[in-house]
mmCIF file of C-alpha atoms in Angstrom:
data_model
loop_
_atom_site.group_PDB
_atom_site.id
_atom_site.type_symbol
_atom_site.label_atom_id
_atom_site.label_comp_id
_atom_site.label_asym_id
_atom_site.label_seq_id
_atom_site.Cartn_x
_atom_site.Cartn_y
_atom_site.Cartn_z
ATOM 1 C CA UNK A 1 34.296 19.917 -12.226
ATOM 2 C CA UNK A 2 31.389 17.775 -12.372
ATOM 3 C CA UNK A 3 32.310 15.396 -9.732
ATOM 4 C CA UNK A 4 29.719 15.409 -6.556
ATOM 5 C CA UNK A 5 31.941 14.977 -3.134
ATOM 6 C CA UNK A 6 31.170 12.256 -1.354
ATOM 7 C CA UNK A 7 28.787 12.494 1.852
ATOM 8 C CA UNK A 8 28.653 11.012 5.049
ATOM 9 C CA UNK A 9 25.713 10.145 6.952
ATOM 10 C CA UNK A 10 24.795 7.935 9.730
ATOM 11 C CA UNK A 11 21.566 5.966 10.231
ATOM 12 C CA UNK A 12 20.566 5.098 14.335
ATOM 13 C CA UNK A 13 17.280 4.733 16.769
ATOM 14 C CA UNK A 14 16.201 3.359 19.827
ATOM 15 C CA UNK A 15 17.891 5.972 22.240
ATOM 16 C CA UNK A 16 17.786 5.981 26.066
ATOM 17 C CA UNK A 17 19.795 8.000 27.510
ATOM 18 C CA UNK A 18 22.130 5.747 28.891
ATOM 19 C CA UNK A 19 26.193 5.599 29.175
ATOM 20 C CA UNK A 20 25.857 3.345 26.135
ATOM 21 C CA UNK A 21 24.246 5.912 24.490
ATOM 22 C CA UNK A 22 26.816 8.675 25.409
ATOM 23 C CA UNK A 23 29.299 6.079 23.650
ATOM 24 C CA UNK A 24 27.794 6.126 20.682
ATOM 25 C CA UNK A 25 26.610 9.191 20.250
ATOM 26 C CA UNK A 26 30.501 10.872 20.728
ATOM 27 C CA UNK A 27 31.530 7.593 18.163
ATOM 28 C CA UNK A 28 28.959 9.297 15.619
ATOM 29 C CA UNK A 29 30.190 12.702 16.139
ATOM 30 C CA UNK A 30 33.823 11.825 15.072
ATOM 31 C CA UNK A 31 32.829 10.719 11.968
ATOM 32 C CA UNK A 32 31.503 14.270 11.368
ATOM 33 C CA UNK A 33 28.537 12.930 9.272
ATOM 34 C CA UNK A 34 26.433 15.341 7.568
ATOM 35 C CA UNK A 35 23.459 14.642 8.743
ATOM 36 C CA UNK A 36 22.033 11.606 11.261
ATOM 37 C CA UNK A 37 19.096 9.864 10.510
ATOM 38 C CA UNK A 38 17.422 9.363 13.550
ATOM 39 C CA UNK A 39 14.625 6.078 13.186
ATOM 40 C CA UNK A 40 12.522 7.003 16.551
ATOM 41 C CA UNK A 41 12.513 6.221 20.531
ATOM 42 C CA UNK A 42 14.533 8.842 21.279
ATOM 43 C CA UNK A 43 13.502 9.959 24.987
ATOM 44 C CA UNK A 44 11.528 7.075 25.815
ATOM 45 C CA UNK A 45 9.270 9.422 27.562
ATOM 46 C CA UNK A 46 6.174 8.037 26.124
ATOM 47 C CA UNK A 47 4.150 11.002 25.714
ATOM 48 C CA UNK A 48 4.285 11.212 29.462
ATOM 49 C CA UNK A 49 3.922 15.139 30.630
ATOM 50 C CA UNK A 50 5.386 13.694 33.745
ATOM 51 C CA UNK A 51 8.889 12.629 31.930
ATOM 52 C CA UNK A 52 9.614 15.897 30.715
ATOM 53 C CA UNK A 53 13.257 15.262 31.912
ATOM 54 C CA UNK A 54 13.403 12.819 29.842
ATOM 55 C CA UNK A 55 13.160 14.607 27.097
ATOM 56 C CA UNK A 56 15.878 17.630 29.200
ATOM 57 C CA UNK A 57 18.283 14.877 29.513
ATOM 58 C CA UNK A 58 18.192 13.293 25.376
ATOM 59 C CA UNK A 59 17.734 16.597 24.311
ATOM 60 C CA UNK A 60 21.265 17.727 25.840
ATOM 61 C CA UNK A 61 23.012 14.440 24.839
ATOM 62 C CA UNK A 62 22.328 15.170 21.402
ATOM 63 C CA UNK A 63 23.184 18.485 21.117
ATOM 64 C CA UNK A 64 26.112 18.729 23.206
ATOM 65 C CA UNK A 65 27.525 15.058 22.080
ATOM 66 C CA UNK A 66 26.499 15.562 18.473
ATOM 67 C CA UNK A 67 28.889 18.147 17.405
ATOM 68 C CA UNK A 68 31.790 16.904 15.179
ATOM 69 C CA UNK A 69 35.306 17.795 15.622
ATOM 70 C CA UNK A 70 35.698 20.894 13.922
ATOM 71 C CA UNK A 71 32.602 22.380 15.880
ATOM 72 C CA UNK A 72 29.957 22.148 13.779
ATOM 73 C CA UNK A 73 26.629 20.721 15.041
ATOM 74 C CA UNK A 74 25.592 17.737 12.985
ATOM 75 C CA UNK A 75 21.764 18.040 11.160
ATOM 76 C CA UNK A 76 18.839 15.610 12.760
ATOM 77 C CA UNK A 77 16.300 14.097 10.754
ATOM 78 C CA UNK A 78 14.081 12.074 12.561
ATOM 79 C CA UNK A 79 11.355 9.584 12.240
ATOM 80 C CA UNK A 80 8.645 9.250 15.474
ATOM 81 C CA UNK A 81 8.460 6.025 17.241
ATOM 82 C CA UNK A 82 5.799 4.476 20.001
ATOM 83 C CA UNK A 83 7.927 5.465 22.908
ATOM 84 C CA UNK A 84 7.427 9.363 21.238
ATOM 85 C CA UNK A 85 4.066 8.896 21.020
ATOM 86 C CA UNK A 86 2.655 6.859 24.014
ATOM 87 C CA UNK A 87 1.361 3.918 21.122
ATOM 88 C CA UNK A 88 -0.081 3.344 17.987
ATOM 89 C CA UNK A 89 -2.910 5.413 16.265
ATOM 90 C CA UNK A 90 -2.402 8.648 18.418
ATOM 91 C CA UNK A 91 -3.141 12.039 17.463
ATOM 92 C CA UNK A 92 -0.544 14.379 16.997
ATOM 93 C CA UNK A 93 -2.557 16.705 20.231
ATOM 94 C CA UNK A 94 -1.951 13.727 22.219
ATOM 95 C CA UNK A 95 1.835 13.803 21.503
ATOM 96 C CA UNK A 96 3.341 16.433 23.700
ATOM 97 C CA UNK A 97 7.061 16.616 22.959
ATOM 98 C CA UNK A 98 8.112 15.272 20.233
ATOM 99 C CA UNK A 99 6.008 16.732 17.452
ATOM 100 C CA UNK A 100 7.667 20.211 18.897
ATOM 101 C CA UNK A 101 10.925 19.216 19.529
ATOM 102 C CA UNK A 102 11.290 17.901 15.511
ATOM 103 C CA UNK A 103 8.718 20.277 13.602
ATOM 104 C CA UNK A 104 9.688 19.168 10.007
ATOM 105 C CA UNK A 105 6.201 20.047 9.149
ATOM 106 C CA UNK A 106 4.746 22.831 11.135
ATOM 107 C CA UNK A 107 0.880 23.106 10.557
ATOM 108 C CA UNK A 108 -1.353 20.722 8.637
ATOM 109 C CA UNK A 109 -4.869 22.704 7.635
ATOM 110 C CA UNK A 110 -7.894 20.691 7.944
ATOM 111 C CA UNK A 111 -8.673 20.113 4.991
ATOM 112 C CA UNK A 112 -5.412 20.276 2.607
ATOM 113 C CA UNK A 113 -5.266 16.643 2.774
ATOM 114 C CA UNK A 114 -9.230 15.344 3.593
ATOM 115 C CA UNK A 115 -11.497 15.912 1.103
ATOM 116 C CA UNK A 116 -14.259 18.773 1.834
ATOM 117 C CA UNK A 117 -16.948 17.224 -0.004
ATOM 118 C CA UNK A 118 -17.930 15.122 3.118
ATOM 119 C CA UNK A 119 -19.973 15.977 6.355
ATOM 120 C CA UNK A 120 -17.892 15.541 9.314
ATOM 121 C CA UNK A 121 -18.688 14.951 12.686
ATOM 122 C CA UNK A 122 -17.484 17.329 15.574
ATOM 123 C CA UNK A 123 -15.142 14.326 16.707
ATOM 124 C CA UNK A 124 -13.875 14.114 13.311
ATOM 125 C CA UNK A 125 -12.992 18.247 12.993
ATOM 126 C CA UNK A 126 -11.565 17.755 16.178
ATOM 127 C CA UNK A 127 -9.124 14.466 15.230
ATOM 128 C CA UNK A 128 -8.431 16.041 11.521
ATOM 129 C CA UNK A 129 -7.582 19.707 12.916
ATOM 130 C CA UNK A 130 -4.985 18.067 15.647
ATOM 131 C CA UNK A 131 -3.540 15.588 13.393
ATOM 132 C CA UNK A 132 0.424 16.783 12.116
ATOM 133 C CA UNK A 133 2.080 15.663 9.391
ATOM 134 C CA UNK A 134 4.939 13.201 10.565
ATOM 135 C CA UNK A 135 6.202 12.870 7.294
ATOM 136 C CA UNK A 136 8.511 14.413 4.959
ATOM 137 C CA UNK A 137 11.655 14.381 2.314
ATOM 138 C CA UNK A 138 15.007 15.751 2.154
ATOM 139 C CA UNK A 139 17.205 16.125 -0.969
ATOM 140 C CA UNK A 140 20.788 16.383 -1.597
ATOM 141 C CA UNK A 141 20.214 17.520 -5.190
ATOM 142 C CA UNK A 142 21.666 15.105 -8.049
ATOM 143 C CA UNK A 143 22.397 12.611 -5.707
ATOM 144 C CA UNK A 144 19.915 11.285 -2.635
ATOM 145 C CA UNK A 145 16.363 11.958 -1.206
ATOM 146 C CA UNK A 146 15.199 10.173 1.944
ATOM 147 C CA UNK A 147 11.636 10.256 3.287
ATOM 148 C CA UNK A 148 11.002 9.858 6.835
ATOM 149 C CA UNK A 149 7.676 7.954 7.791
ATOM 150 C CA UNK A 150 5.186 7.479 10.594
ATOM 151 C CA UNK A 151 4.946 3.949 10.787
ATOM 152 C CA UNK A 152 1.212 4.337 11.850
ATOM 153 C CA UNK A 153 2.164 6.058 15.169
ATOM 154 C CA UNK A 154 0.110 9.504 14.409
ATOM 155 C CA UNK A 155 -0.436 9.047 10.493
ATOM 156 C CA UNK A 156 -1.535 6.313 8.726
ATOM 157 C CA UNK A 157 0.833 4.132 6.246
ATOM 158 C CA UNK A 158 -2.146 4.051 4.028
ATOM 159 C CA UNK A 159 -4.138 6.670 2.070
ATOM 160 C CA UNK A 160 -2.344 10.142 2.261
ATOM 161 C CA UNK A 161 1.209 9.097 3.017
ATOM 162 C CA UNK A 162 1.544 6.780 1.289
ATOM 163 C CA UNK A 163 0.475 8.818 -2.005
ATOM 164 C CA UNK A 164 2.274 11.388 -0.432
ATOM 165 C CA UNK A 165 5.521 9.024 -1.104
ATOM 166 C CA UNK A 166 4.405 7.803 -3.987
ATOM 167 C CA UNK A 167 4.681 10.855 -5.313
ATOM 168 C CA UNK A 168 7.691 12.317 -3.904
ATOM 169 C CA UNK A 169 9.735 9.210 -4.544
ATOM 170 C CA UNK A 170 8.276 9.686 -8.259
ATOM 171 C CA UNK A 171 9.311 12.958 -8.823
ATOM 172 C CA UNK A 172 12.764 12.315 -7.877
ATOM 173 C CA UNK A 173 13.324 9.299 -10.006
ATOM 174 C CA UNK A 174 16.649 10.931 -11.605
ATOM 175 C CA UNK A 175 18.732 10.879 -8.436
ATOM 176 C CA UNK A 176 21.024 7.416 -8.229
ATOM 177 C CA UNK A 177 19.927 6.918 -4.382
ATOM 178 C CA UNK A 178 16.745 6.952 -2.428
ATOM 179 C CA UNK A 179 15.944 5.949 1.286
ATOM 180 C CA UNK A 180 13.441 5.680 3.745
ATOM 181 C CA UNK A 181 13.839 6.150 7.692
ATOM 182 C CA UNK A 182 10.824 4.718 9.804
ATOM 183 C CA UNK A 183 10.389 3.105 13.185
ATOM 184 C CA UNK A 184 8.479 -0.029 13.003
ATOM 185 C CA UNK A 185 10.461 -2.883 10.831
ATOM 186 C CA UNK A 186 8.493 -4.413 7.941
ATOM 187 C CA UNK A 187 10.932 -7.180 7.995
ATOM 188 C CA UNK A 188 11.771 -7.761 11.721
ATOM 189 C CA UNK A 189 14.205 -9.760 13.249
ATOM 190 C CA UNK A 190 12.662 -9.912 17.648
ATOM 191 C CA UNK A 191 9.585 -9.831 16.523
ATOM 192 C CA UNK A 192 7.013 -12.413 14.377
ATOM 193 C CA UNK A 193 6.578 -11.115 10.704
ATOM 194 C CA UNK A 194 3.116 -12.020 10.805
ATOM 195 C CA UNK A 195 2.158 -9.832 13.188
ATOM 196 C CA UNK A 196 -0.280 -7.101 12.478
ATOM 197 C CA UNK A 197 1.511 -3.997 12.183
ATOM 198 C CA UNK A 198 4.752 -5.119 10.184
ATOM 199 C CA UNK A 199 2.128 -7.056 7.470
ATOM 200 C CA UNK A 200 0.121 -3.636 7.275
ATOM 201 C CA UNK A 201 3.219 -1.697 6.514
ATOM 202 C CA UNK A 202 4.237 -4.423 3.776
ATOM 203 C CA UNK A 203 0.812 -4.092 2.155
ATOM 204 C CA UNK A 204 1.108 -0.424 2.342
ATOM 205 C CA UNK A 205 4.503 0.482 1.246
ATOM 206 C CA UNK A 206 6.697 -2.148 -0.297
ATOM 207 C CA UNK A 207 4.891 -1.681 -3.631
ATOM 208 C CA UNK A 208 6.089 1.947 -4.077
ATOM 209 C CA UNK A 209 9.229 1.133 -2.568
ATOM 210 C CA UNK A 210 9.585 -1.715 -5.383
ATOM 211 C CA UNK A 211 8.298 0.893 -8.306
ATOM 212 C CA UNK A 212 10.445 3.227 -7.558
ATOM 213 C CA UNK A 213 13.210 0.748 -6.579
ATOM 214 C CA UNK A 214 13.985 2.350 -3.318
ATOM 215 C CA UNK A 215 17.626 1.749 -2.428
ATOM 216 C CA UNK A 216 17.486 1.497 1.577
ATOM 217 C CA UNK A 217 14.916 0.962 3.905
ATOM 218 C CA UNK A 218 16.175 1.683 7.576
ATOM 219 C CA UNK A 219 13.947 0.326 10.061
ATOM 220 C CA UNK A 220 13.998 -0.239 13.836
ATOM 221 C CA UNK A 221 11.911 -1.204 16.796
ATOM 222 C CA UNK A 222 14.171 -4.217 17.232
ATOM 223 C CA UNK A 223 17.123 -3.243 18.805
ATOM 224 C CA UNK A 224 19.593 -4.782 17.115
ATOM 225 C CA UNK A 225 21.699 -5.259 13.826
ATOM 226 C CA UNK A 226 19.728 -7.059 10.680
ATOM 227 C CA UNK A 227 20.064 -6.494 7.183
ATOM 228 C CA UNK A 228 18.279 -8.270 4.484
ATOM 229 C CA UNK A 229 18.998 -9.058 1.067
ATOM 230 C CA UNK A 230 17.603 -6.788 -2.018
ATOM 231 C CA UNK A 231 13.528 -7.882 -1.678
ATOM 232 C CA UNK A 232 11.189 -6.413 -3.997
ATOM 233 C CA UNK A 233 7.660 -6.992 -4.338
ATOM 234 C CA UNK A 234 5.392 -9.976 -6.499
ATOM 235 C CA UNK A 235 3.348 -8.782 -8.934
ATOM 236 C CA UNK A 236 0.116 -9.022 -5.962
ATOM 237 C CA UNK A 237 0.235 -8.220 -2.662
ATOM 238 C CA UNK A 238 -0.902 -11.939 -2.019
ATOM 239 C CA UNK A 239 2.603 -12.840 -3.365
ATOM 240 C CA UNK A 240 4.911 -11.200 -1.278
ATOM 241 C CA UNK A 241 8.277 -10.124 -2.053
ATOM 242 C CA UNK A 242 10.865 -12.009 -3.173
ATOM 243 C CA UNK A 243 15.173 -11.554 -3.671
ATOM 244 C CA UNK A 244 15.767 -9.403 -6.107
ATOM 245 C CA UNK A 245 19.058 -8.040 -7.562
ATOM 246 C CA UNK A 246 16.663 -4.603 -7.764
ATOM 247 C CA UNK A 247 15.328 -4.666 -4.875
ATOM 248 C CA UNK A 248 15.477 -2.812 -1.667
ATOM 249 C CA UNK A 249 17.884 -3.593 1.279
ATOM 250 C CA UNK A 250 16.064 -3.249 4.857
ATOM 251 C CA UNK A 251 18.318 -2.303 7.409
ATOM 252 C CA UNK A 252 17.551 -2.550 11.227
ATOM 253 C CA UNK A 253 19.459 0.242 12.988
ATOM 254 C CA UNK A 254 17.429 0.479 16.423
ATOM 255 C CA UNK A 255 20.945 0.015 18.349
ATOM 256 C CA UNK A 256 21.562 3.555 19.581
ATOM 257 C CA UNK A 257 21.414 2.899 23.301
ATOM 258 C CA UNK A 258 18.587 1.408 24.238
ATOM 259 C CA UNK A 259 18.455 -2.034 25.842
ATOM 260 C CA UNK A 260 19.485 -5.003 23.441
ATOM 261 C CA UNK A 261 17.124 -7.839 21.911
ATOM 262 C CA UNK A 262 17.863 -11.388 20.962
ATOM 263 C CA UNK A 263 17.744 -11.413 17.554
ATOM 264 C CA UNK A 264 16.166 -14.440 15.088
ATOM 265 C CA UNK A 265 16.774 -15.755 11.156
ATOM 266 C CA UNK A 266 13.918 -16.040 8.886
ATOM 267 C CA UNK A 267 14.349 -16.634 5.030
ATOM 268 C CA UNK A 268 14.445 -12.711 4.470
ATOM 269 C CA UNK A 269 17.340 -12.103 7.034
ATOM 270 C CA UNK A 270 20.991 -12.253 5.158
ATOM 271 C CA UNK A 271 23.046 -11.016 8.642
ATOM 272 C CA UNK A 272 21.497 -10.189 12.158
ATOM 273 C CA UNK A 273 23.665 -9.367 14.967
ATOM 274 C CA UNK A 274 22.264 -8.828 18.601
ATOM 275 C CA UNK A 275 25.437 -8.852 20.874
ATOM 276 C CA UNK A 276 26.777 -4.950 20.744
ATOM 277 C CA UNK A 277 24.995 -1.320 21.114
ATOM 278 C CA UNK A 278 26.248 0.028 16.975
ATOM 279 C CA UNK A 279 25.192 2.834 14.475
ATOM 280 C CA UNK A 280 25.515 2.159 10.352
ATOM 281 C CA UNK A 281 27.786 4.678 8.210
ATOM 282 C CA UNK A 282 26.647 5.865 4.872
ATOM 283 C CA UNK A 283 28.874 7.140 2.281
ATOM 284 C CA UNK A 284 27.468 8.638 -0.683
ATOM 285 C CA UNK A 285 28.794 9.338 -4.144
ATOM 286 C CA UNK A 286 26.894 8.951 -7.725
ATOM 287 C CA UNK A 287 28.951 5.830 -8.220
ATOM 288 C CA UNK A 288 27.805 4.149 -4.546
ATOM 289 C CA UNK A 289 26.113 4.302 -1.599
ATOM 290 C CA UNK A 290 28.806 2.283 1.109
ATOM 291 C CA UNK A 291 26.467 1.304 4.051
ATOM 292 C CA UNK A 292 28.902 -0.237 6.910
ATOM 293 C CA UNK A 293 27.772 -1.502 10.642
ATOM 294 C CA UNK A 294 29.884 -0.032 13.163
ATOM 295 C CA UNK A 295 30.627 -0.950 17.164
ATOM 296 C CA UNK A 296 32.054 1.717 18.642
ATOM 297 C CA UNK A 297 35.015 3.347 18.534
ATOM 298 C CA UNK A 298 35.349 2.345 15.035
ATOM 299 C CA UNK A 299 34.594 -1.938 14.322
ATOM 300 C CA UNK A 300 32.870 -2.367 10.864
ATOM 301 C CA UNK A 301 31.598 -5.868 11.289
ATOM 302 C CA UNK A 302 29.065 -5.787 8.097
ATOM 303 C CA UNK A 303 28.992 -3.690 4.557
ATOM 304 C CA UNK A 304 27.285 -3.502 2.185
ATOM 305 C CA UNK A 305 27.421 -1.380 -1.210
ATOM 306 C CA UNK A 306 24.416 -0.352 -3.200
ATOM 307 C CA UNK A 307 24.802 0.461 -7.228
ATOM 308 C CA UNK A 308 23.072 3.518 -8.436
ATOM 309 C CA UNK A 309 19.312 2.640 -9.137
ATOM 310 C CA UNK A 310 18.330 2.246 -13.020
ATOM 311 C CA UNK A 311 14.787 2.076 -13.750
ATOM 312 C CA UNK A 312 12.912 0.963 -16.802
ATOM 313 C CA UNK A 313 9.564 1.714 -18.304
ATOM 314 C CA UNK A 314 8.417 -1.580 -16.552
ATOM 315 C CA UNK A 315 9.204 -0.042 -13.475
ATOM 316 C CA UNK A 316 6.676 3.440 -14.106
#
């Protein structure tokens, strides 16, 4: 027939390899999701050399714990965070594990994405030749793409990605769901939303993510549980974003295994909870994407279902 099966999926970041995390991570496995989307800190390693073990230790966790009960080994896709890369800005040379360990996009050449028209400096060859793409899309065709993105860790949220989403999320307009996966929250609920990087992600992204009426955005950093109401984005940048029955629903789902943070309201946040380690459970069908907060073994303590996205020529 022409009925899609419905999907599973589970959305998670902020690692450590702690007992916590062990707990979660066989909880996640027992759902026997398709896929995980993984939103950065994984090792906490920090682009160390040094903390290789680090790396030994997450690196078993996940694929020993992530295997579901019929013996299948569940799919990563993962975003980079600042504990993969040592901070913000870095080049890709100066990021020793992780950029190996997840190789979504293998080689960037130097000049596929920077125009050859200009004169560069040796220092510039040097930072454009080491810099990897951190950024990418997966489809489940008729029904869902996601894009994972550097939340200015390696590559920029302006310029190139973000015409790289631009047009991805474009192209893809006909599918009922859409998501993004990224590290640092736009709408944070530990930290102040004024500060520098969460504004520059805002001014960078949440226009495209309004055009193309993005369904989820699932963001982390925080450690904890937040969800906001659909927000989509003035007419000027100046504006802000506002409620909107068509807008996008962030999603903070740093609560893997890292340590916890206390957690604040602000206008934007509709539930926030900052008490137990959790991962959130997507279900996927044409008619509805079911997104539902989980303790482990198995406590739901927030939903939330999303309607298939309908766009107008307003929206193009």
């Amino acid at each position: 027939g022409n009925e899609t099966r419905a999907v599973r999926y589970v959305a998670c970041a902020d690692l450590a390899a702690t007992d916590t995390a062990w707990e979660v991570t066989r909880s996640i496995a027992l759902e026997a999701p398709l896929f995980v989307l993984i939103g950065g800190d994984i090792a906490y390693a920090n682009s160390l050399p040094a903390c290789y073990r680090r790396w030994d230790r997450m690196l078993e966790m996940l694929s020993q714990g992530l295997v579901s009960p019929n013996g299948v080994s569940i799919a990563l896709i993962v975003s980079i965070g600042n504990h993969d890369s040592g901070g913000y800005f870095k080049l890709s040379s100066d990021v020793p594990f992780f950029i190996h360990y997840f190789p979504y996009v293998r080689v960037t050449p130097p000049f596929s994405e920077y125009p050859r028209k200009y004169n560069y400096t040796d220092a510039a060859m040097r930072e454009i030749t080491a810099r990897r793409k951190l950024y990418h899309e997966h489809v489940i065709p008729g029904l869902f793409i996601v894009v994972v993105l550097d939340s200015n860790l390696v590559n920029l949220s302006a310029g190139i990605q973000r015409f790289w989403m631009h047009n991805v999320l474009a192209s893809h307009l006909e599918l009922p769901f859409s998501a993004a996966v990224f590290h640092n929250s736009m709408y944070p609920c530990n930290r102040n939303y004024e500060e520098s990087l969460p504004t520059l992600q805002r001014q960078d992204w949440e226009h495209v993510f309004s055009t193309v009426r993005l369904s989820v955005a699932f963001e982390n950093h925080d450690h904890l549980y937040k969800r906001t109401p659909p927000l989509r984005r003035k007419v000027s940048v100046e504006d802000g974003a506002e409620v909107s029955p068509v807008g996008t629903v962030y999603i903070g789902t740093g609560g893997w295994g890292a340590h916890l943070a206390p957690g604040h309201d602000a206008w934007y946040i509709a539930r926030f909870m900052d008490q137990h380690h959790f991962y959130v459970r997507g279900t996927l069908s044409r008619q509805a994407m079911a997104l539902e907060a989980v303790i482990p073994p198995r406590d739901v303590f927030d939903t939330v279902t999303l309607e298939p996205r309908k766009l107008t020529p307003s929206d193009e």
